[in-house]
Coordinates of N, CA, C and O in Angstrom, one line a residue:
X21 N 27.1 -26.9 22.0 CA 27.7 -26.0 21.1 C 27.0 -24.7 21.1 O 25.8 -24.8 21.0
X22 N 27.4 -23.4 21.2 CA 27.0 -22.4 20.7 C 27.5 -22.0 19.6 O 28.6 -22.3 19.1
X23 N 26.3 -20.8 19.1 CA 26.4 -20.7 17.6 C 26.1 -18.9 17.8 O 25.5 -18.3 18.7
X24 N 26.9 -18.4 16.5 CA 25.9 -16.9 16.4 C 25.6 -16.9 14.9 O 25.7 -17.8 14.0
X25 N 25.2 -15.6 14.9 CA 24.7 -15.6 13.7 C 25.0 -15.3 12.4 O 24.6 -14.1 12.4
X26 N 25.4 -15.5 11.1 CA 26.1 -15.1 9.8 C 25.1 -14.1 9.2 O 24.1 -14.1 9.9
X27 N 25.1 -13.3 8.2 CA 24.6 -12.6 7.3 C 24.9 -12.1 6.3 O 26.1 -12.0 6.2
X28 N 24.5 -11.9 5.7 CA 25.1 -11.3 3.9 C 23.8 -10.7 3.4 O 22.7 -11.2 3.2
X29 N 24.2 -9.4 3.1 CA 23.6 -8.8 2.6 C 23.9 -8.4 0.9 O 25.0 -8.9 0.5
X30 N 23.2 -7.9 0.2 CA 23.7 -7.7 -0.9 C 23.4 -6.7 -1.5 O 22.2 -6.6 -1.2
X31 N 23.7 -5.8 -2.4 CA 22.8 -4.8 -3.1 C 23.1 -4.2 -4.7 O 24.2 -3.7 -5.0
X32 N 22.3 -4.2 -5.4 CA 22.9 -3.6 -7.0 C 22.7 -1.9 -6.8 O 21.6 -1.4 -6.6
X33 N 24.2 -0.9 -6.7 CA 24.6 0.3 -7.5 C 23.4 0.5 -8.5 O 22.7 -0.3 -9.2
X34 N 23.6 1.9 -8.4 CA 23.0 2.5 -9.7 C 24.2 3.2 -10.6 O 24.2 3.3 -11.8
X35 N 25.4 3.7 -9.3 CA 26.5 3.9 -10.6 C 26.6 2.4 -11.0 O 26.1 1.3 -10.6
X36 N 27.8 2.7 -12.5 CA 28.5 1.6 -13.6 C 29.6 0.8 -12.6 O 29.9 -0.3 -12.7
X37 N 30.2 1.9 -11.6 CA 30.7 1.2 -10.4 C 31.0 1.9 -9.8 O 31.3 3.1 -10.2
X38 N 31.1 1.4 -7.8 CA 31.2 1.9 -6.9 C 32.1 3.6 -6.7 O 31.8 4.5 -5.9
X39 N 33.1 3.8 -7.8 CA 33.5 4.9 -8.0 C 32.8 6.0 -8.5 O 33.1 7.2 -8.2
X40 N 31.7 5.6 -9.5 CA 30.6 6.2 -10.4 C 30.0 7.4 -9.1 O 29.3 6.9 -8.2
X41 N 30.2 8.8 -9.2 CA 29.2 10.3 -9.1 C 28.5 10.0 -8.2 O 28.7 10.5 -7.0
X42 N 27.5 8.8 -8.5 CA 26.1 9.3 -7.4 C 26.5 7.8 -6.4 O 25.7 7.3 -5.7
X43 N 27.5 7.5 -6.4 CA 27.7 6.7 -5.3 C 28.7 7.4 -4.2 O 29.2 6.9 -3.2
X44 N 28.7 8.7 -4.6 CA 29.8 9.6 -3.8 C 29.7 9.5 -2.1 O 30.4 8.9 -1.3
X45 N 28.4 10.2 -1.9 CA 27.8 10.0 -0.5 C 28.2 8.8 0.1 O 29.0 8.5 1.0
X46 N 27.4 8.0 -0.5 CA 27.5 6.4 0.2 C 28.9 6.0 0.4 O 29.2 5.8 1.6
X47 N 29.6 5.9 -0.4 CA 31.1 5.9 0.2 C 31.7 6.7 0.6 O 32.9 6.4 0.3
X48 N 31.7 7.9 1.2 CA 32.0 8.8 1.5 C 31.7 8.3 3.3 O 32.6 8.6 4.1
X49 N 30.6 7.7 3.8 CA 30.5 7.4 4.9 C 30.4 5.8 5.3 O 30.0 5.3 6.4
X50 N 30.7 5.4 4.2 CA 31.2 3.7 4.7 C 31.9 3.4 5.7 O 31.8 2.4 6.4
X51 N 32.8 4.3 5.9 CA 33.6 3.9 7.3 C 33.0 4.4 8.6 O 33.1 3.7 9.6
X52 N 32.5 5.2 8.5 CA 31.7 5.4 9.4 C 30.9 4.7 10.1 O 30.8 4.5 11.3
X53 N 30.0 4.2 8.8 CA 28.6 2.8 9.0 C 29.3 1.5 9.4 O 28.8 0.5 9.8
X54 N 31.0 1.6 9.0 CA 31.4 0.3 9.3 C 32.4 0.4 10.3 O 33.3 -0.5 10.5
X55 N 32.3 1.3 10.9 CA 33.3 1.7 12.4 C 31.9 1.7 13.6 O 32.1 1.6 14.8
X56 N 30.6 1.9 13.1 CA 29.5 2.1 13.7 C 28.5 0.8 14.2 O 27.7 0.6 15.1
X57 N 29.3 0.0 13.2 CA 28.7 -1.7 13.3 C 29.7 -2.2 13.9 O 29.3 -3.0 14.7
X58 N 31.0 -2.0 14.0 CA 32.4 -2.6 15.3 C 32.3 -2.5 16.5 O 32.8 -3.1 17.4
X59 N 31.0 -1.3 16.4 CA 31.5 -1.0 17.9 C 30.1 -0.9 18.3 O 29.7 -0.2 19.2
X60 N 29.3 -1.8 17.5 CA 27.5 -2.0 18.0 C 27.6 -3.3 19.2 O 28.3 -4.3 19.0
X61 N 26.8 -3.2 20.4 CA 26.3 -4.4 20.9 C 26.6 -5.4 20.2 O 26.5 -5.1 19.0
X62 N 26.9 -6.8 20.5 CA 26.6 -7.8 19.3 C 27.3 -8.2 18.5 O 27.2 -9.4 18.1
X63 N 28.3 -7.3 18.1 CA 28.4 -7.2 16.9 C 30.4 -8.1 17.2 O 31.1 -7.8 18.2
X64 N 30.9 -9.0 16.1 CA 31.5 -10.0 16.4 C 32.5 -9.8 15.2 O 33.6 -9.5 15.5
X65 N 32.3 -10.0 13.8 CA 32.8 -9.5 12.7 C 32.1 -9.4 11.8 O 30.9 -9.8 11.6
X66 N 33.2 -8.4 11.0 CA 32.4 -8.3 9.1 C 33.7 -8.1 8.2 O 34.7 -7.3 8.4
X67 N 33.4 -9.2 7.1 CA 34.5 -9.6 6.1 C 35.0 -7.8 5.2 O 34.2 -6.9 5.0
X68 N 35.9 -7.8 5.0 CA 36.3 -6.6 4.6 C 38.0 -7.0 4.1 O 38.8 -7.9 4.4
X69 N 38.0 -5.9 3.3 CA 39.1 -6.3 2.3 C 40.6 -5.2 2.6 O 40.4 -4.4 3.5
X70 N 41.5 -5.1 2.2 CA 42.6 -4.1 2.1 C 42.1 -2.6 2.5 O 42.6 -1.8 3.3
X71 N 41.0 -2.5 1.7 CA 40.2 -1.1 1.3 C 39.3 -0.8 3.3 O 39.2 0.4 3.8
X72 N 38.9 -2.1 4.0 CA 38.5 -2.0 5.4 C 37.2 -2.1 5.3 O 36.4 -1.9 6.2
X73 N 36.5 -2.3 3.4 CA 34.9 -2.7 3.1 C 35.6 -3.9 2.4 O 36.7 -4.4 2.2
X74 N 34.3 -3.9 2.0 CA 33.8 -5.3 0.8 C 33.6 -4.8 -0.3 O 33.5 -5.5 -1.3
X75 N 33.3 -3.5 -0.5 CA 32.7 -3.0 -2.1 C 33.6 -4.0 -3.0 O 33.0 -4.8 -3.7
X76 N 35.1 -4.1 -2.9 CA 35.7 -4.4 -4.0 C 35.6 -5.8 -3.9 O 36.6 -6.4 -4.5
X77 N 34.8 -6.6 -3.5 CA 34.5 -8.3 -3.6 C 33.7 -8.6 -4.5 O 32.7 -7.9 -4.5
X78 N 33.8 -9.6 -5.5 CA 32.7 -9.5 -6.8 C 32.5 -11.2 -6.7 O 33.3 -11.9 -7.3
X79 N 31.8 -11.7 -6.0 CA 31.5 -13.1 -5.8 C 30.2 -13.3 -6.9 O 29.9 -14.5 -7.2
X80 N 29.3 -12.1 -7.6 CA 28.6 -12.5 -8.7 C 28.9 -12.1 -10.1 O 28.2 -12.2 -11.1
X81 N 30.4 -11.7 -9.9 CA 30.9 -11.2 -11.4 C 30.2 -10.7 -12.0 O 29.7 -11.0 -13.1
X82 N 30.1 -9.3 -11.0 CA 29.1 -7.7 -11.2 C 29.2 -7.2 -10.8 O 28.6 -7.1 -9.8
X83 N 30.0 -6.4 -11.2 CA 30.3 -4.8 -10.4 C 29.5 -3.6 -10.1 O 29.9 -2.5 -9.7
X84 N 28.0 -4.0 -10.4 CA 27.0 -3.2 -9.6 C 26.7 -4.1 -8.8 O 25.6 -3.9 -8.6
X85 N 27.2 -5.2 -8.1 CA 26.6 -5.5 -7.2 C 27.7 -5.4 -5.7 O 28.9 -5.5 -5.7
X86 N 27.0 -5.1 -4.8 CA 27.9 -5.3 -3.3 C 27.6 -5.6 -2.2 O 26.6 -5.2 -1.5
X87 N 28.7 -6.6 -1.9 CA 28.2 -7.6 -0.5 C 28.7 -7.3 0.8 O 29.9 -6.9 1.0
X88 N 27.8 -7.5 1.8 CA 28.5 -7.3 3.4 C 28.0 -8.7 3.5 O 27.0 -9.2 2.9
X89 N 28.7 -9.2 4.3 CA 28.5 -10.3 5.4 C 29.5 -10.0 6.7 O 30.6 -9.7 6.8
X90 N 28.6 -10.4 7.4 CA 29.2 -10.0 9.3 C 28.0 -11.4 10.2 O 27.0 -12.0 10.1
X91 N 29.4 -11.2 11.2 CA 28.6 -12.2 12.3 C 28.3 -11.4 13.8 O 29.1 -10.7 14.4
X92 N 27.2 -11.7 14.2 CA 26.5 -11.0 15.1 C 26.2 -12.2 16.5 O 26.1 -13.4 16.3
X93 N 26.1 -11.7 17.9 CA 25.5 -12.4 18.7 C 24.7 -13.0 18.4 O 24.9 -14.2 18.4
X94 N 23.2 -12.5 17.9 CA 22.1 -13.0 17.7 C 21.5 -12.1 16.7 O 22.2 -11.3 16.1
X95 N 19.8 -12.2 16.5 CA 19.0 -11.7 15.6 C 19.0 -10.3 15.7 O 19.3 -9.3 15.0
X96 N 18.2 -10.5 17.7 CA 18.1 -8.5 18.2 C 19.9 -7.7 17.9 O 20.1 -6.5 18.0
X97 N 20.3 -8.2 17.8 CA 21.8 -7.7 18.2 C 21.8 -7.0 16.2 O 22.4 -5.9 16.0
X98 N 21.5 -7.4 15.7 CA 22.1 -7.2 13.9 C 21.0 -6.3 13.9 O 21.3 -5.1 13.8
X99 N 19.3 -6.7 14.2 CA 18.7 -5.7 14.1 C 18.9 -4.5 14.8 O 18.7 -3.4 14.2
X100 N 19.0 -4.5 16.0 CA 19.3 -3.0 16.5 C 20.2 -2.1 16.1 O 20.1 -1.0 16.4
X101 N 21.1 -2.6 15.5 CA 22.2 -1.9 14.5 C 21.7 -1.2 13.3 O 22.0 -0.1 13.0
X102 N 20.6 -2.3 12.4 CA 20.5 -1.9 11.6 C 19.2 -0.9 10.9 O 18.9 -0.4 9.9
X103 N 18.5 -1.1 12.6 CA 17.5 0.0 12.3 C 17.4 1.0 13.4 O 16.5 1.9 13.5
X104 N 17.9 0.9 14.0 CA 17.8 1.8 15.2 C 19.0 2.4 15.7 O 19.2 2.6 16.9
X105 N 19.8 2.5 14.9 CA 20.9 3.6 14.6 C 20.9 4.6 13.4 O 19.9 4.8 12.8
X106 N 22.1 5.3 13.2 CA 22.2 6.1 11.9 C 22.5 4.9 10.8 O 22.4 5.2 9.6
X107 N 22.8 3.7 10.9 CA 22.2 2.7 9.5 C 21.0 3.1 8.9 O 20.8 3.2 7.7
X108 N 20.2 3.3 9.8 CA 18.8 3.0 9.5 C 18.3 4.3 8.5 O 17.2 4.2 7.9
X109 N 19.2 5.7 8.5 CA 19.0 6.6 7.5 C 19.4 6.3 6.5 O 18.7 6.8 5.6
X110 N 20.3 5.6 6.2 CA 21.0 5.2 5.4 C 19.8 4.1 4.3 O 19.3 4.3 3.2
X111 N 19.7 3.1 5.2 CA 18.6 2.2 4.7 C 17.3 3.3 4.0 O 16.8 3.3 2.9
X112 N 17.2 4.0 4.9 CA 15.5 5.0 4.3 C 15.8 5.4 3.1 O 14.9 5.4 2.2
X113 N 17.3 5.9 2.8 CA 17.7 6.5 1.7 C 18.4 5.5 0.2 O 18.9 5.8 -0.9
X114 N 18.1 4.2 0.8 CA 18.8 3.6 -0.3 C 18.4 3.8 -1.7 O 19.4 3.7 -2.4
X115 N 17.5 4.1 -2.2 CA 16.7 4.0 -3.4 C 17.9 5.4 -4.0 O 18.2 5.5 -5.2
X116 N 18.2 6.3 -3.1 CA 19.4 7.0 -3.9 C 20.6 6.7 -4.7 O 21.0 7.2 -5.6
X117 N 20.9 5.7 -4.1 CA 22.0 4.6 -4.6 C 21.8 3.3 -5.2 O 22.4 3.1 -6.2
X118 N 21.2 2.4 -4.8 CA 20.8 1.4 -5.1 C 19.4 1.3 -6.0 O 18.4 2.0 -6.0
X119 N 19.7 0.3 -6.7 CA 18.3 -0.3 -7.7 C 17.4 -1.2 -6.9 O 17.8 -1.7 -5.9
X120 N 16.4 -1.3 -7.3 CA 15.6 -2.8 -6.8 C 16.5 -4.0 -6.9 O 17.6 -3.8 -7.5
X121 N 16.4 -4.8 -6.6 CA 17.5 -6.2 -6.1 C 16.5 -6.7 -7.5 O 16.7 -6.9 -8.7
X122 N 15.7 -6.8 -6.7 CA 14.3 -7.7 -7.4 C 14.7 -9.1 -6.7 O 13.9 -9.9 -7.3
X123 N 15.2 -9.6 -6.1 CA 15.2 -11.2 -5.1 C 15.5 -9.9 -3.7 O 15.7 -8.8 -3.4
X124 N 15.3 -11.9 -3.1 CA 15.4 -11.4 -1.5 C 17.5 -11.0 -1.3 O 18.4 -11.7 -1.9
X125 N 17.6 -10.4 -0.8 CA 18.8 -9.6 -0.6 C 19.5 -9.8 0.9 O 20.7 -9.5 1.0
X126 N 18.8 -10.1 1.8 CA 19.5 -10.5 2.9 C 19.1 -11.9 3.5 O 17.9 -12.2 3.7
X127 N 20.2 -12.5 3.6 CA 20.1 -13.7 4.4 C 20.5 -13.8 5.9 O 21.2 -12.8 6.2
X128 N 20.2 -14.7 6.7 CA 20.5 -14.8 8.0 C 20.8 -16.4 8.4 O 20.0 -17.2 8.0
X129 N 22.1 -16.9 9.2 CA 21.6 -18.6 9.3 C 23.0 -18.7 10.5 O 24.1 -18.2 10.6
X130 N 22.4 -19.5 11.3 CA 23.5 -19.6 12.8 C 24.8 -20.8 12.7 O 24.9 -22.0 12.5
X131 N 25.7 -20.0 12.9 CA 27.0 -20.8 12.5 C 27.7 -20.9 13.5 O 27.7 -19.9 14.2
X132 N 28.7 -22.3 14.1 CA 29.0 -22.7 15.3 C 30.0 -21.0 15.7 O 30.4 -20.1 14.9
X133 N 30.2 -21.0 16.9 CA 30.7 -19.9 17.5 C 32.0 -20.0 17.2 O 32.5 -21.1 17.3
X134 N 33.0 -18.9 16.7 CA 34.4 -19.1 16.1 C 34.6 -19.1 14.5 O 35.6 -19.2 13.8
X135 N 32.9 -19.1 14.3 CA 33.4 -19.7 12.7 C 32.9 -18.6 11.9 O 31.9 -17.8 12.0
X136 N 33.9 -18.9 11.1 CA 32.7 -17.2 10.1 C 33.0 -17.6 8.5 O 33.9 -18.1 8.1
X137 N 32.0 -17.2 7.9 CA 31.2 -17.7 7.1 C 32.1 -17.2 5.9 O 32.0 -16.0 5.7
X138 N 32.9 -18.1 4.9 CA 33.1 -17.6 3.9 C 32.4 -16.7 2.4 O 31.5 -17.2 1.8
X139 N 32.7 -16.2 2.3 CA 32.0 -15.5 0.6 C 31.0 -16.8 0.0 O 29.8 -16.5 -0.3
X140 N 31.6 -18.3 -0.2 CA 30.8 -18.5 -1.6 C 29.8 -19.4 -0.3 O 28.6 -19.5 -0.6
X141 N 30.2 -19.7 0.8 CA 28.9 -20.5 1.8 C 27.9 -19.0 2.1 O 26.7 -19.3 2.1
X142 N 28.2 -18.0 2.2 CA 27.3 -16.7 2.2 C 26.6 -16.6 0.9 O 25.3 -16.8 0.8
X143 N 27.2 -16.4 -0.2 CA 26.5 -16.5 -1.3 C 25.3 -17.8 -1.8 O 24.2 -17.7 -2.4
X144 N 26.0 -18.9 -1.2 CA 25.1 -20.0 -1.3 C 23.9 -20.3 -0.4 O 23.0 -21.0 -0.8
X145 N 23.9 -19.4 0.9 CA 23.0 -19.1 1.6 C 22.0 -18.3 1.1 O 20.8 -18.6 1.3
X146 N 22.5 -17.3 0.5 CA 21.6 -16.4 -0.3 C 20.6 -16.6 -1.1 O 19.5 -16.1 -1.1
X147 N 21.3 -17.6 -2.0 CA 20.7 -18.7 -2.8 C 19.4 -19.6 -2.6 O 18.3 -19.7 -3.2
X148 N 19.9 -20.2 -1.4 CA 18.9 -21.2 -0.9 C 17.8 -20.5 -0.6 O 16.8 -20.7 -1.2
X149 N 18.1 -19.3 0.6 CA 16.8 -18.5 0.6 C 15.6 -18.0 -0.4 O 14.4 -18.0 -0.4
X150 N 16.6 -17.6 -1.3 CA 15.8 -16.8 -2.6 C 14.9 -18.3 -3.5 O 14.0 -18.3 -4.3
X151 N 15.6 -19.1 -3.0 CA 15.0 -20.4 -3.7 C 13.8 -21.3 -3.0 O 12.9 -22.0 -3.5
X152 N 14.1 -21.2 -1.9 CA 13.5 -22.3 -0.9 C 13.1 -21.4 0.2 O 12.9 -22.1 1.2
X153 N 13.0 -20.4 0.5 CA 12.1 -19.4 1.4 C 13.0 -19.6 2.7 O 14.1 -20.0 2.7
X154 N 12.2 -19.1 4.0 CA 12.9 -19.2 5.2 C 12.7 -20.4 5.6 O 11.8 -21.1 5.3
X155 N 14.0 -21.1 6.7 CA 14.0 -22.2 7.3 C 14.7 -22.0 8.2 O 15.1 -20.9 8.6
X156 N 15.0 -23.5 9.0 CA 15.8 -23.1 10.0 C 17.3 -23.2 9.5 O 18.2 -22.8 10.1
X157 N 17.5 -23.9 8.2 CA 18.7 -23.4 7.4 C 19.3 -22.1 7.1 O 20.5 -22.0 7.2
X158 N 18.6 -21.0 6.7 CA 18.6 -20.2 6.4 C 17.7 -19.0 6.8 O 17.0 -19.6 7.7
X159 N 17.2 -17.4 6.7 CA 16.2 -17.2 7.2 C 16.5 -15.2 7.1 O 17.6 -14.6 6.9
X160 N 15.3 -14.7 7.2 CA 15.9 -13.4 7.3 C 15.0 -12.5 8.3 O 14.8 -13.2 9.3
X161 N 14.6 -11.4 8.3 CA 14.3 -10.5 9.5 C 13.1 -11.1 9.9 O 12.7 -11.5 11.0
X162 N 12.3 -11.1 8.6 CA 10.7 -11.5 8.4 C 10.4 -12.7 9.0 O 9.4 -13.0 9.7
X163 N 11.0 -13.2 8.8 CA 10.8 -14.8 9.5 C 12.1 -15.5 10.2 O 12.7 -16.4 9.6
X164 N 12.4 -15.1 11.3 CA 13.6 -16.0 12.1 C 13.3 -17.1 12.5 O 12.1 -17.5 12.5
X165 N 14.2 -17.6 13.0 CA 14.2 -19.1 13.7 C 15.4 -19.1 15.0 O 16.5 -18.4 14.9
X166 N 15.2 -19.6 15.9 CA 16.3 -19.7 16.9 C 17.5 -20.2 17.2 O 17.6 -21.2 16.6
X167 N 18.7 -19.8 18.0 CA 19.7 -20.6 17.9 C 19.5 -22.3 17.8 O 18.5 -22.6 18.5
X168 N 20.2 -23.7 17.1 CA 20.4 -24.5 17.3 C 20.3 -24.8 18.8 O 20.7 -23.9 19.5
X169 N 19.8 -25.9 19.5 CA 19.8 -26.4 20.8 C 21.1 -27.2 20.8 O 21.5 -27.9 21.8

């Protein structure tokens, strides 16, 4: 069987919600960041809604909070997107928009090929991480693990 890889990331707004002033910028080039990851090496899907993001998905019933999850080739393939492009300004600049999470915020975990990872099995991955550290269940940049054999 081959497998790639799932992710969900997550993040708490400093606006009251995604429409809120100082989230202007940031959504202002979401399509961009998310026309920019379509068309990265690697890159396989990412859950998105009517709107063509995820801002408006609320899987923690909190609307400062917002989720991506996307499936990638592999590990190098998500990371080269996400730091070694124009993501990666974006990332430098988060603290503009976003608060401290205060938990771990990105998960990573290899899912058979064809299959992509619903909201609450992403969420629940999140979970496990933030609870039970990296594994070969679960895992994030800091500590990977390799495809299933």
């Amino acid at each position: 069987m081959k497998y790639k890889l799932a992710e969900i990331n997550v993040a708490r707004i400093k606006g009251v919600t995604i429409e809120d002033s100082i989230m202007k910028e940031f959504v202002e080039n979401l399509d961009t960041i998310n026309t920019l990851a379509e068309n990265s090496d690697g890159f396989i899907w990412r859950l998105k809604d009517d709107s063509n993001n995820a801002t408006n998905l609320n899987p923690f019933n909190d609307v400062q909070i917002i989720i991506n999850i996307s499936v990638w080739e592999n590990v190098e393939a998500l990371g080269n997107y996400v730091y070694k492009t124009i993501h990666s300004d974006f990332l430098r600049r988060r603290k503009e928009w976003f608060k401290n999470y205060g938990n771990v915020s990105t998960a990573m975990w290899w899912i058979p090929e064809g299959k992509y990872p619903s909201v609450e099995e992403a969420v629940e991955k999140l979970a496990e991480l933030q609870k039970n550290g990296a594994s070969t269940s679960v895992f994030n940049f800091k500590n990977t693990f390799p495809k299933p054999n």
